[in-house]
CSV table of C-alpha atoms in Angstrom, one decimal:
chain,number,residue,atom,x,y,z
P,1,UNK,CA,-7.7,-48.8,-17.8
P,2,UNK,CA,-6.5,-45.2,-18.1
P,3,UNK,CA,-9.0,-42.9,-19.8
P,4,UNK,CA,-8.3,-39.3,-20.9
P,5,UNK,CA,-11.4,-37.3,-21.2
P,6,UNK,CA,-11.1,-34.3,-23.7
P,7,UNK,CA,-13.7,-31.6,-23.8
P,8,UNK,CA,-13.8,-29.0,-26.5
P,9,UNK,CA,-11.6,-26.0,-26.1
P,10,UNK,CA,-13.5,-24.0,-28.8
P,11,UNK,CA,-16.6,-23.7,-26.6
P,12,UNK,CA,-16.7,-23.3,-22.8
P,13,UNK,CA,-20.4,-23.8,-22.2
P,14,UNK,CA,-21.4,-26.5,-19.8
P,15,UNK,CA,-23.0,-28.5,-22.5
P,16,UNK,CA,-19.5,-29.4,-23.6
P,17,UNK,CA,-18.5,-30.6,-20.1
P,18,UNK,CA,-21.5,-32.4,-18.6
P,19,UNK,CA,-21.1,-35.6,-20.6
P,20,UNK,CA,-17.4,-35.8,-19.6
P,21,UNK,CA,-18.4,-35.3,-16.0
P,22,UNK,CA,-20.9,-38.2,-16.3
P,23,UNK,CA,-18.2,-40.3,-17.9
P,24,UNK,CA,-15.7,-39.5,-15.2
P,25,UNK,CA,-18.2,-40.6,-12.5
P,26,UNK,CA,-19.1,-43.9,-14.3
P,27,UNK,CA,-15.4,-44.7,-15.0
P,28,UNK,CA,-14.1,-44.0,-11.6
P,29,UNK,CA,-17.0,-46.0,-10.0
P,30,UNK,CA,-15.8,-49.0,-12.2
P,31,UNK,CA,-12.3,-48.6,-10.9
P,32,UNK,CA,-10.6,-47.0,-13.9
P,33,UNK,CA,-8.1,-44.1,-13.7
P,34,UNK,CA,-9.4,-40.9,-15.2
P,35,UNK,CA,-7.9,-37.6,-16.3
P,36,UNK,CA,-9.5,-34.7,-18.2
P,37,UNK,CA,-8.1,-32.1,-20.6
P,38,UNK,CA,-10.4,-29.1,-20.5
P,39,UNK,CA,-10.5,-25.3,-20.3
P,40,UNK,CA,-9.4,-23.9,-16.9
P,41,UNK,CA,-12.9,-22.8,-16.2
P,42,UNK,CA,-14.0,-26.4,-16.0
P,43,UNK,CA,-11.6,-27.5,-13.3
P,44,UNK,CA,-14.1,-27.2,-10.4
P,45,UNK,CA,-16.6,-29.4,-12.2
P,46,UNK,CA,-14.6,-32.6,-11.8
P,47,UNK,CA,-14.0,-34.5,-8.5
P,48,UNK,CA,-10.5,-34.4,-6.9
P,49,UNK,CA,-9.8,-38.0,-7.9
P,50,UNK,CA,-9.7,-36.9,-11.5
P,51,UNK,CA,-6.4,-35.6,-12.7
P,52,UNK,CA,-6.9,-32.3,-14.5
P,53,UNK,CA,-4.9,-30.9,-17.4
P,54,UNK,CA,-5.6,-27.4,-18.8
P,55,UNK,CA,-6.2,-27.1,-22.5
P,56,UNK,CA,-4.9,-24.4,-24.8
P,57,UNK,CA,-7.3,-21.4,-24.3
P,58,UNK,CA,-9.0,-19.7,-27.2
P,59,UNK,CA,-7.0,-17.0,-29.1
P,60,UNK,CA,-6.9,-13.7,-27.4
P,61,UNK,CA,-8.9,-12.0,-30.2
P,62,UNK,CA,-11.8,-14.3,-29.4
P,63,UNK,CA,-12.0,-12.9,-25.8
P,64,UNK,CA,-14.3,-15.6,-24.6
P,65,UNK,CA,-17.1,-14.4,-27.0
P,66,UNK,CA,-18.8,-16.4,-29.8
P,67,UNK,CA,-19.7,-14.0,-32.6
P,68,UNK,CA,-22.6,-15.0,-34.8
P,69,UNK,CA,-21.6,-16.3,-38.1
P,70,UNK,CA,-23.4,-17.9,-41.0
P,71,UNK,CA,-25.7,-20.8,-40.2
P,72,UNK,CA,-23.9,-22.0,-37.2
P,73,UNK,CA,-23.0,-25.5,-38.4
P,74,UNK,CA,-20.1,-27.0,-36.5
P,75,UNK,CA,-17.7,-25.8,-39.2
P,76,UNK,CA,-19.0,-22.3,-38.7
P,77,UNK,CA,-18.5,-22.6,-34.9
P,78,UNK,CA,-14.9,-23.9,-35.4
P,79,UNK,CA,-14.2,-20.9,-37.6
P,80,UNK,CA,-15.4,-18.2,-35.2
P,81,UNK,CA,-13.9,-19.9,-32.2
P,82,UNK,CA,-10.4,-19.5,-33.4
P,83,UNK,CA,-9.7,-23.0,-34.8
P,84,UNK,CA,-8.9,-21.5,-38.2
P,85,UNK,CA,-5.4,-20.6,-37.5
P,86,UNK,CA,-2.4,-22.9,-38.1
P,87,UNK,CA,-0.5,-21.9,-35.0
P,88,UNK,CA,-3.5,-22.3,-32.7
P,89,UNK,CA,-4.4,-25.6,-34.1
P,90,UNK,CA,-0.8,-26.9,-33.7
P,91,UNK,CA,-0.6,-25.6,-30.2
P,92,UNK,CA,-3.9,-27.4,-29.3
P,93,UNK,CA,-2.7,-30.6,-30.9
P,94,UNK,CA,0.7,-30.5,-29.2
P,95,UNK,CA,-0.9,-29.9,-25.8
P,96,UNK,CA,-3.2,-32.8,-26.5
P,97,UNK,CA,-0.3,-35.1,-27.5
P,98,UNK,CA,1.8,-34.1,-24.5
P,99,UNK,CA,-1.2,-34.9,-22.2
P,100,UNK,CA,-1.7,-38.3,-23.8
P,101,UNK,CA,2.0,-39.1,-23.2
P,102,UNK,CA,2.1,-37.7,-19.7
P,103,UNK,CA,-1.0,-39.5,-18.5
P,104,UNK,CA,-0.1,-42.6,-20.6
P,105,UNK,CA,-3.7,-43.0,-21.7
P,106,UNK,CA,-5.0,-46.3,-22.9
P,107,UNK,CA,-8.0,-44.6,-24.5
P,108,UNK,CA,-9.2,-41.0,-25.3
P,109,UNK,CA,-12.8,-40.1,-24.8
P,110,UNK,CA,-13.6,-36.8,-26.5
P,111,UNK,CA,-16.7,-34.6,-26.7
P,112,UNK,CA,-16.8,-32.9,-30.1
P,113,UNK,CA,-13.1,-31.9,-30.0
P,114,UNK,CA,-11.9,-32.2,-33.6
P,115,UNK,CA,-8.2,-31.8,-33.1
P,116,UNK,CA,-8.0,-34.8,-30.9
P,117,UNK,CA,-8.5,-37.0,-33.9
P,118,UNK,CA,-5.1,-35.8,-35.1
P,119,UNK,CA,-3.5,-36.1,-31.7
P,120,UNK,CA,-4.8,-39.6,-30.9
P,121,UNK,CA,-3.9,-40.9,-34.4
P,122,UNK,CA,-0.4,-39.5,-34.1
P,123,UNK,CA,0.2,-40.9,-30.6
P,124,UNK,CA,-1.3,-44.3,-31.6
P,125,UNK,CA,-4.1,-44.2,-29.0
P,126,UNK,CA,-7.6,-45.4,-29.7
P,127,UNK,CA,-10.3,-42.7,-29.7
P,128,UNK,CA,-14.0,-42.7,-28.7
P,129,UNK,CA,-16.0,-39.6,-29.3
P,130,UNK,CA,-19.4,-38.1,-28.7
P,131,UNK,CA,-21.1,-37.4,-32.0
P,132,UNK,CA,-24.6,-36.6,-33.4
P,133,UNK,CA,-26.2,-36.2,-36.7
P,134,UNK,CA,-25.7,-32.5,-37.1
P,135,UNK,CA,-22.0,-33.0,-36.6
P,136,UNK,CA,-21.8,-35.3,-39.6
P,137,UNK,CA,-20.6,-33.7,-42.9
P,138,UNK,CA,-23.6,-35.3,-44.7
P,139,UNK,CA,-25.9,-33.2,-42.6
P,140,UNK,CA,-24.7,-30.1,-44.3
P,141,UNK,CA,-25.0,-31.2,-47.8
P,142,UNK,CA,-28.3,-29.6,-48.4
P,143,UNK,CA,-27.2,-26.4,-46.8
P,144,UNK,CA,-24.2,-26.1,-49.0
P,145,UNK,CA,-26.3,-26.9,-52.1
P,146,UNK,CA,-28.7,-24.1,-51.2
P,147,UNK,CA,-26.0,-21.6,-50.3
P,148,UNK,CA,-22.9,-22.4,-52.5
P,149,UNK,CA,-21.2,-19.3,-51.2
P,150,UNK,CA,-20.6,-21.1,-47.9
P,151,UNK,CA,-17.9,-23.1,-49.7
P,152,UNK,CA,-16.0,-19.9,-50.5
P,153,UNK,CA,-16.5,-18.6,-47.0
P,154,UNK,CA,-15.2,-21.8,-45.4
P,155,UNK,CA,-12.5,-22.5,-48.1
P,156,UNK,CA,-9.9,-20.8,-45.8
P,157,UNK,CA,-10.6,-22.8,-42.7
P,158,UNK,CA,-10.7,-26.1,-44.6
P,159,UNK,CA,-7.4,-25.2,-46.3
P,160,UNK,CA,-5.8,-24.5,-42.9
P,161,UNK,CA,-7.0,-27.8,-41.5
P,162,UNK,CA,-5.6,-29.6,-44.5
P,163,UNK,CA,-2.3,-28.0,-44.1
P,164,UNK,CA,-2.2,-29.1,-40.5
P,165,UNK,CA,-3.3,-32.6,-41.4
P,166,UNK,CA,-0.6,-32.8,-44.0
P,167,UNK,CA,2.0,-31.7,-41.3
P,168,UNK,CA,1.0,-34.8,-39.3
P,169,UNK,CA,1.1,-37.1,-42.2
P,170,UNK,CA,-2.7,-37.5,-42.5
P,171,UNK,CA,-4.9,-37.2,-45.6
P,172,UNK,CA,-6.9,-34.1,-46.5
P,173,UNK,CA,-10.6,-33.7,-45.9
P,174,UNK,CA,-13.4,-31.9,-47.7
P,175,UNK,CA,-15.2,-31.0,-44.4
P,176,UNK,CA,-13.5,-30.3,-41.1
P,177,UNK,CA,-15.8,-32.7,-39.2
P,178,UNK,CA,-14.7,-35.5,-41.4
P,179,UNK,CA,-11.4,-35.4,-39.5
P,180,UNK,CA,-13.2,-36.8,-36.4
P,181,UNK,CA,-15.4,-39.4,-38.1
P,182,UNK,CA,-12.5,-40.8,-40.2
P,183,UNK,CA,-10.1,-41.4,-37.2
P,184,UNK,CA,-12.4,-42.4,-34.4
P,185,UNK,CA,-12.7,-46.0,-33.4
P,186,UNK,CA,-15.9,-45.7,-31.3
P,187,UNK,CA,-18.8,-43.2,-32.1
P,188,UNK,CA,-21.0,-42.6,-29.1
P,189,UNK,CA,-24.5,-40.9,-29.5
P,190,UNK,CA,-26.0,-39.6,-26.3
P,191,UNK,CA,-29.5,-40.3,-27.4
P,192,UNK,CA,-31.5,-43.3,-28.8
P,193,UNK,CA,-32.2,-44.7,-32.2
P,194,UNK,CA,-35.8,-43.8,-32.3
P,195,UNK,CA,-35.1,-40.1,-31.5
P,196,UNK,CA,-32.1,-39.6,-33.9
P,197,UNK,CA,-32.0,-42.4,-36.6
P,198,UNK,CA,-30.5,-40.3,-39.4
P,199,UNK,CA,-26.8,-40.9,-38.4
P,200,UNK,CA,-27.1,-44.6,-38.8
P,201,UNK,CA,-27.5,-44.3,-42.6
P,202,UNK,CA,-23.9,-43.1,-42.8
P,203,UNK,CA,-22.4,-44.5,-39.5
P,204,UNK,CA,-24.1,-47.8,-38.9
P,205,UNK,CA,-21.7,-48.8,-36.2
P,206,UNK,CA,-22.4,-45.8,-34.1
P,207,UNK,CA,-23.5,-46.7,-30.6
P,208,UNK,CA,-26.4,-45.1,-28.8
P,209,UNK,CA,-25.8,-44.7,-25.1
P,210,UNK,CA,-28.7,-42.6,-23.9
P,211,UNK,CA,-28.4,-39.5,-21.8
P,212,UNK,CA,-25.2,-38.8,-20.0
P,213,UNK,CA,-25.9,-36.7,-17.0
P,214,UNK,CA,-23.6,-36.2,-13.9
P,215,UNK,CA,-24.9,-36.5,-10.4
P,216,UNK,CA,-24.6,-32.7,-9.8
P,217,UNK,CA,-27.4,-32.2,-12.3
P,218,UNK,CA,-29.7,-34.5,-10.5
P,219,UNK,CA,-29.4,-32.9,-7.1
P,220,UNK,CA,-32.3,-31.0,-5.5
P,221,UNK,CA,-31.2,-27.5,-4.2
P,222,UNK,CA,-32.7,-26.3,-1.0
P,223,UNK,CA,-34.9,-23.7,-2.6
P,224,UNK,CA,-36.4,-26.2,-5.0
P,225,UNK,CA,-37.5,-28.5,-2.2
P,226,UNK,CA,-39.2,-25.7,-0.4
P,227,UNK,CA,-40.7,-24.5,-3.7
P,228,UNK,CA,-42.3,-27.8,-4.4
P,229,UNK,CA,-44.1,-27.5,-1.0
P,230,UNK,CA,-45.4,-24.0,-1.4
P,231,UNK,CA,-46.1,-23.7,-5.1
P,232,UNK,CA,-48.3,-26.3,-6.8
P,233,UNK,CA,-48.9,-24.8,-10.3
P,234,UNK,CA,-47.6,-26.5,-13.4
P,235,UNK,CA,-43.9,-25.9,-13.8
P,236,UNK,CA,-42.4,-24.2,-16.8
P,237,UNK,CA,-38.6,-24.6,-17.3
P,238,UNK,CA,-37.1,-21.9,-19.3
P,239,UNK,CA,-33.5,-22.2,-20.6
P,240,UNK,CA,-32.8,-20.0,-23.6
P,241,UNK,CA,-29.1,-21.0,-24.0
P,242,UNK,CA,-26.0,-19.9,-22.1
P,243,UNK,CA,-24.7,-17.8,-25.1
P,244,UNK,CA,-25.2,-14.0,-25.3
P,245,UNK,CA,-27.1,-13.9,-28.6
P,246,UNK,CA,-30.4,-15.0,-30.2
P,247,UNK,CA,-33.5,-14.9,-28.1
P,248,UNK,CA,-31.6,-15.2,-24.8
P,249,UNK,CA,-32.2,-11.5,-24.1
P,250,UNK,CA,-33.5,-9.4,-21.3
P,251,UNK,CA,-36.5,-8.3,-23.4
P,252,UNK,CA,-37.5,-11.9,-24.0
P,253,UNK,CA,-37.2,-12.9,-20.3
P,254,UNK,CA,-39.3,-9.8,-19.4
P,255,UNK,CA,-42.0,-10.7,-21.9
P,256,UNK,CA,-42.2,-14.3,-20.7
P,257,UNK,CA,-42.2,-13.1,-17.1
P,258,UNK,CA,-45.2,-10.8,-17.8
P,259,UNK,CA,-47.1,-13.7,-19.4
P,260,UNK,CA,-46.3,-16.2,-16.6
P,261,UNK,CA,-47.4,-13.6,-14.0
P,262,UNK,CA,-50.8,-13.5,-15.4
P,263,UNK,CA,-51.3,-17.3,-15.8
P,264,UNK,CA,-51.6,-20.1,-13.3
P,265,UNK,CA,-48.1,-21.5,-13.7
P,266,UNK,CA,-44.8,-21.4,-11.9
P,267,UNK,CA,-41.6,-21.0,-13.8
P,268,UNK,CA,-37.8,-21.1,-13.3
P,269,UNK,CA,-35.5,-19.2,-15.7
P,270,UNK,CA,-32.0,-20.6,-16.0
P,271,UNK,CA,-29.9,-17.6,-17.0
P,272,UNK,CA,-26.8,-19.2,-18.5
P,273,UNK,CA,-23.1,-19.0,-18.0
P,274,UNK,CA,-22.3,-16.3,-20.6
P,275,UNK,CA,-25.5,-14.3,-20.5
P,276,UNK,CA,-23.9,-10.9,-19.8
P,277,UNK,CA,-27.1,-9.0,-20.0
P,278,UNK,CA,-27.8,-10.0,-16.4
P,279,UNK,CA,-24.5,-9.4,-14.7
P,280,UNK,CA,-24.9,-5.8,-13.7
P,281,UNK,CA,-28.7,-5.7,-13.3
P,282,UNK,CA,-30.2,-9.2,-12.4
P,283,UNK,CA,-33.9,-9.6,-13.0
P,284,UNK,CA,-35.9,-9.8,-9.8
P,285,UNK,CA,-39.2,-11.6,-9.4
P,286,UNK,CA,-42.0,-10.3,-7.2
P,287,UNK,CA,-43.7,-13.6,-7.5
P,288,UNK,CA,-42.7,-16.6,-5.3
P,289,UNK,CA,-43.8,-18.9,-8.1
P,290,UNK,CA,-41.4,-17.4,-10.7
P,291,UNK,CA,-37.6,-17.6,-10.1
P,292,UNK,CA,-34.5,-16.4,-11.9
P,293,UNK,CA,-31.5,-18.7,-11.3
P,294,UNK,CA,-27.9,-18.4,-12.7
P,295,UNK,CA,-27.7,-22.3,-12.6
P,296,UNK,CA,-30.3,-25.0,-12.1
P,297,UNK,CA,-29.8,-28.8,-11.9
P,298,UNK,CA,-31.5,-29.4,-15.2
P,299,UNK,CA,-32.5,-33.0,-14.6
P,300,UNK,CA,-34.2,-32.2,-11.3
P,301,UNK,CA,-36.1,-29.4,-12.8
P,302,UNK,CA,-37.0,-31.2,-16.1
P,303,UNK,CA,-38.3,-34.2,-14.1
P,304,UNK,CA,-40.9,-31.9,-12.4
P,305,UNK,CA,-41.8,-29.8,-15.4
P,306,UNK,CA,-44.9,-29.7,-17.4
P,307,UNK,CA,-43.4,-27.6,-20.2
P,308,UNK,CA,-39.9,-26.6,-21.3
P,309,UNK,CA,-39.0,-23.6,-23.4
P,310,UNK,CA,-35.6,-23.8,-25.1
P,311,UNK,CA,-33.8,-23.1,-28.4
P,312,UNK,CA,-33.4,-26.9,-28.8
P,313,UNK,CA,-29.9,-27.8,-27.7
P,314,UNK,CA,-29.2,-31.5,-27.9
P,315,UNK,CA,-29.0,-32.0,-24.1
P,316,UNK,CA,-32.3,-30.2,-23.5
P,317,UNK,CA,-33.9,-32.2,-26.3
P,318,UNK,CA,-32.8,-35.6,-24.9
P,319,UNK,CA,-33.7,-34.6,-21.3
P,320,UNK,CA,-37.2,-33.5,-22.3
P,321,UNK,CA,-37.8,-36.6,-24.2
P,322,UNK,CA,-36.5,-38.7,-21.3
P,323,UNK,CA,-38.9,-37.0,-18.9
P,324,UNK,CA,-41.7,-36.7,-21.5
P,325,UNK,CA,-41.9,-32.9,-21.3
P,326,UNK,CA,-43.5,-31.0,-24.2
P,327,UNK,CA,-41.4,-28.1,-25.5
P,328,UNK,CA,-41.8,-24.6,-27.1
P,329,UNK,CA,-38.7,-24.6,-29.3
P,330,UNK,CA,-37.0,-21.5,-30.7
P,331,UNK,CA,-34.1,-22.9,-32.7
P,332,UNK,CA,-31.4,-20.3,-33.5
P,333,UNK,CA,-28.7,-22.5,-35.1
P,334,UNK,CA,-28.7,-25.2,-37.8
P,335,UNK,CA,-28.1,-28.0,-35.3
P,336,UNK,CA,-30.9,-26.8,-33.1
P,337,UNK,CA,-33.3,-26.8,-36.0
P,338,UNK,CA,-32.7,-30.5,-36.3
P,339,UNK,CA,-33.1,-31.0,-32.6
P,340,UNK,CA,-36.4,-29.1,-32.7
P,341,UNK,CA,-37.5,-31.2,-35.6
P,342,UNK,CA,-36.8,-34.4,-33.6
P,343,UNK,CA,-39.1,-33.2,-30.8
P,344,UNK,CA,-41.8,-32.1,-33.2
P,345,UNK,CA,-41.6,-35.4,-35.2
P,346,UNK,CA,-42.1,-37.2,-31.9
P,347,UNK,CA,-45.2,-35.1,-31.1
P,348,UNK,CA,-43.7,-33.3,-28.1
P,349,UNK,CA,-42.4,-30.1,-29.6
P,350,UNK,CA,-43.9,-26.9,-31.1
P,351,UNK,CA,-41.3,-25.2,-33.3
P,352,UNK,CA,-41.5,-21.5,-32.9
P,353,UNK,CA,-40.0,-18.4,-34.7
P,354,UNK,CA,-39.5,-14.8,-34.1
P,355,UNK,CA,-43.2,-13.8,-34.6
P,356,UNK,CA,-44.1,-16.2,-31.8
P,357,UNK,CA,-42.3,-13.9,-29.3
P,358,UNK,CA,-45.2,-11.4,-29.6
P,359,UNK,CA,-46.9,-11.4,-26.2
P,360,UNK,CA,-50.4,-12.5,-27.2
P,361,UNK,CA,-49.0,-15.2,-29.5
P,362,UNK,CA,-46.6,-16.5,-26.9
P,363,UNK,CA,-49.4,-16.7,-24.3
P,364,UNK,CA,-51.5,-18.8,-26.7
P,365,UNK,CA,-48.5,-21.1,-27.4
P,366,UNK,CA,-48.0,-21.5,-23.6
P,367,UNK,CA,-51.6,-22.9,-23.2
P,368,UNK,CA,-51.1,-25.1,-26.3
P,369,UNK,CA,-47.8,-26.5,-24.9
P,370,UNK,CA,-49.2,-27.2,-21.5
P,371,UNK,CA,-52.1,-29.0,-23.1
P,372,UNK,CA,-49.7,-31.3,-25.1
P,373,UNK,CA,-50.5,-35.0,-25.1
P,374,UNK,CA,-48.2,-38.0,-25.4
P,375,UNK,CA,-47.9,-39.9,-28.6
P,376,UNK,CA,-47.0,-43.5,-29.4
P,377,UNK,CA,-43.7,-42.3,-30.8
P,378,UNK,CA,-42.9,-40.1,-27.8
P,379,UNK,CA,-43.7,-43.0,-25.4
P,380,UNK,CA,-41.4,-45.4,-27.3
P,381,UNK,CA,-38.5,-42.8,-27.2
P,382,UNK,CA,-39.0,-42.3,-23.4
P,383,UNK,CA,-39.0,-46.1,-22.9
P,384,UNK,CA,-35.7,-46.4,-25.0
P,385,UNK,CA,-34.0,-43.6,-23.0
P,386,UNK,CA,-35.2,-45.1,-19.7
P,387,UNK,CA,-33.9,-48.5,-20.7
P,388,UNK,CA,-30.5,-47.1,-21.6
P,389,UNK,CA,-30.4,-45.2,-18.2
P,390,UNK,CA,-31.2,-48.4,-16.3
P,391,UNK,CA,-28.6,-50.5,-18.1
P,392,UNK,CA,-25.7,-48.1,-18.7
P,393,UNK,CA,-23.5,-49.1,-21.7
P,394,UNK,CA,-20.8,-46.5,-21.6
P,395,UNK,CA,-18.1,-48.0,-19.5
P,396,UNK,CA,-18.5,-51.5,-21.2
P,397,UNK,CA,-18.2,-49.9,-24.6
P,398,UNK,CA,-15.1,-47.9,-23.6
P,399,UNK,CA,-13.5,-51.0,-22.1
P,400,UNK,CA,-14.0,-52.9,-25.3
P,401,UNK,CA,-12.7,-50.1,-27.4
P,402,UNK,CA,-9.6,-49.8,-25.4
P,403,UNK,CA,-8.9,-53.5,-26.1
P,404,UNK,CA,-9.5,-53.0,-29.9
P,405,UNK,CA,-12.6,-55.2,-29.7
P,406,UNK,CA,-16.0,-54.9,-31.4
P,407,UNK,CA,-18.7,-54.0,-29.0
P,408,UNK,CA,-21.9,-56.1,-28.8
């Protein structure tokens, strides 16, 4: 089987590459031929045996930055990332179509890349895609009812997408994300039913495959092995997003550092790919037990952590639940609000806001988070994720989808 992996070209954070990296590892181990279509900056992430195609870059006016807009639903992100221009959309689709033909793909596996639904449909190739509940149009219904002006704001991007859909002989949509759900033969959720059950009400055939993590994110770097021997305090894993907005700021890191310095914990701060605040003047730690790292293997660190502090990205939520790590959650987008709610619902998350970044309040939350106890629900979720990890389903599901079959 020849599988083309397609990451998003509207966001270049590692969160949009790691699941494709994991899929590439599993597929090649099973003897399948794999290629990937991704931004040029992802080339080094994939092994030499995987054929690499470069996707269309974001428009020049975006300049690799993601400005804040609205409530950061996926439609908002598509808008501000440049996928609201006819020419850019068509360039992206034509690059995808050319790659499908050149590689002669039997199946396309996409990670939240909406244009690929048009490309795969036009080329007559079956499509499997990573999805989650915040991606679904029904997730935004309440938001649009509360803020009807959003329909006017997003009217332009929806009209542009419908013009492009018409060009390729496809029906219009009322919501950009509908494009993916309407033309995908296999919906894959990198989670478990107990953690995120909402999607099944609308997409009952969606398949939960658990956490998808590449081997590189499970390795132990040399500094970590030494650290484990010399520092025995409870470990706090801080990852405030790779994007240069929200609480992922120098002042937040400095406040947390000062609190950790005065408490019996050790901590590792993962800075993030696009956090430009640290490029010219990296933060330095005078404490061996507190580290600042540009990249950390998240699974390794999470597996040893007693508490995580995060805005609530999907991958961090699932990782924390898999390793049963309580979290202090500072959601800064609509999707992350849902992820934070999932951890809170399971009894492992404390949802925080801007007022909780006051030093005294944060120190109190630190102690509360470290004292967190397991719940019946959190243990069930951990058991489900562990079972999915021990018996991987991804390759079997993709093989069945490529044949046009219905998966068990």
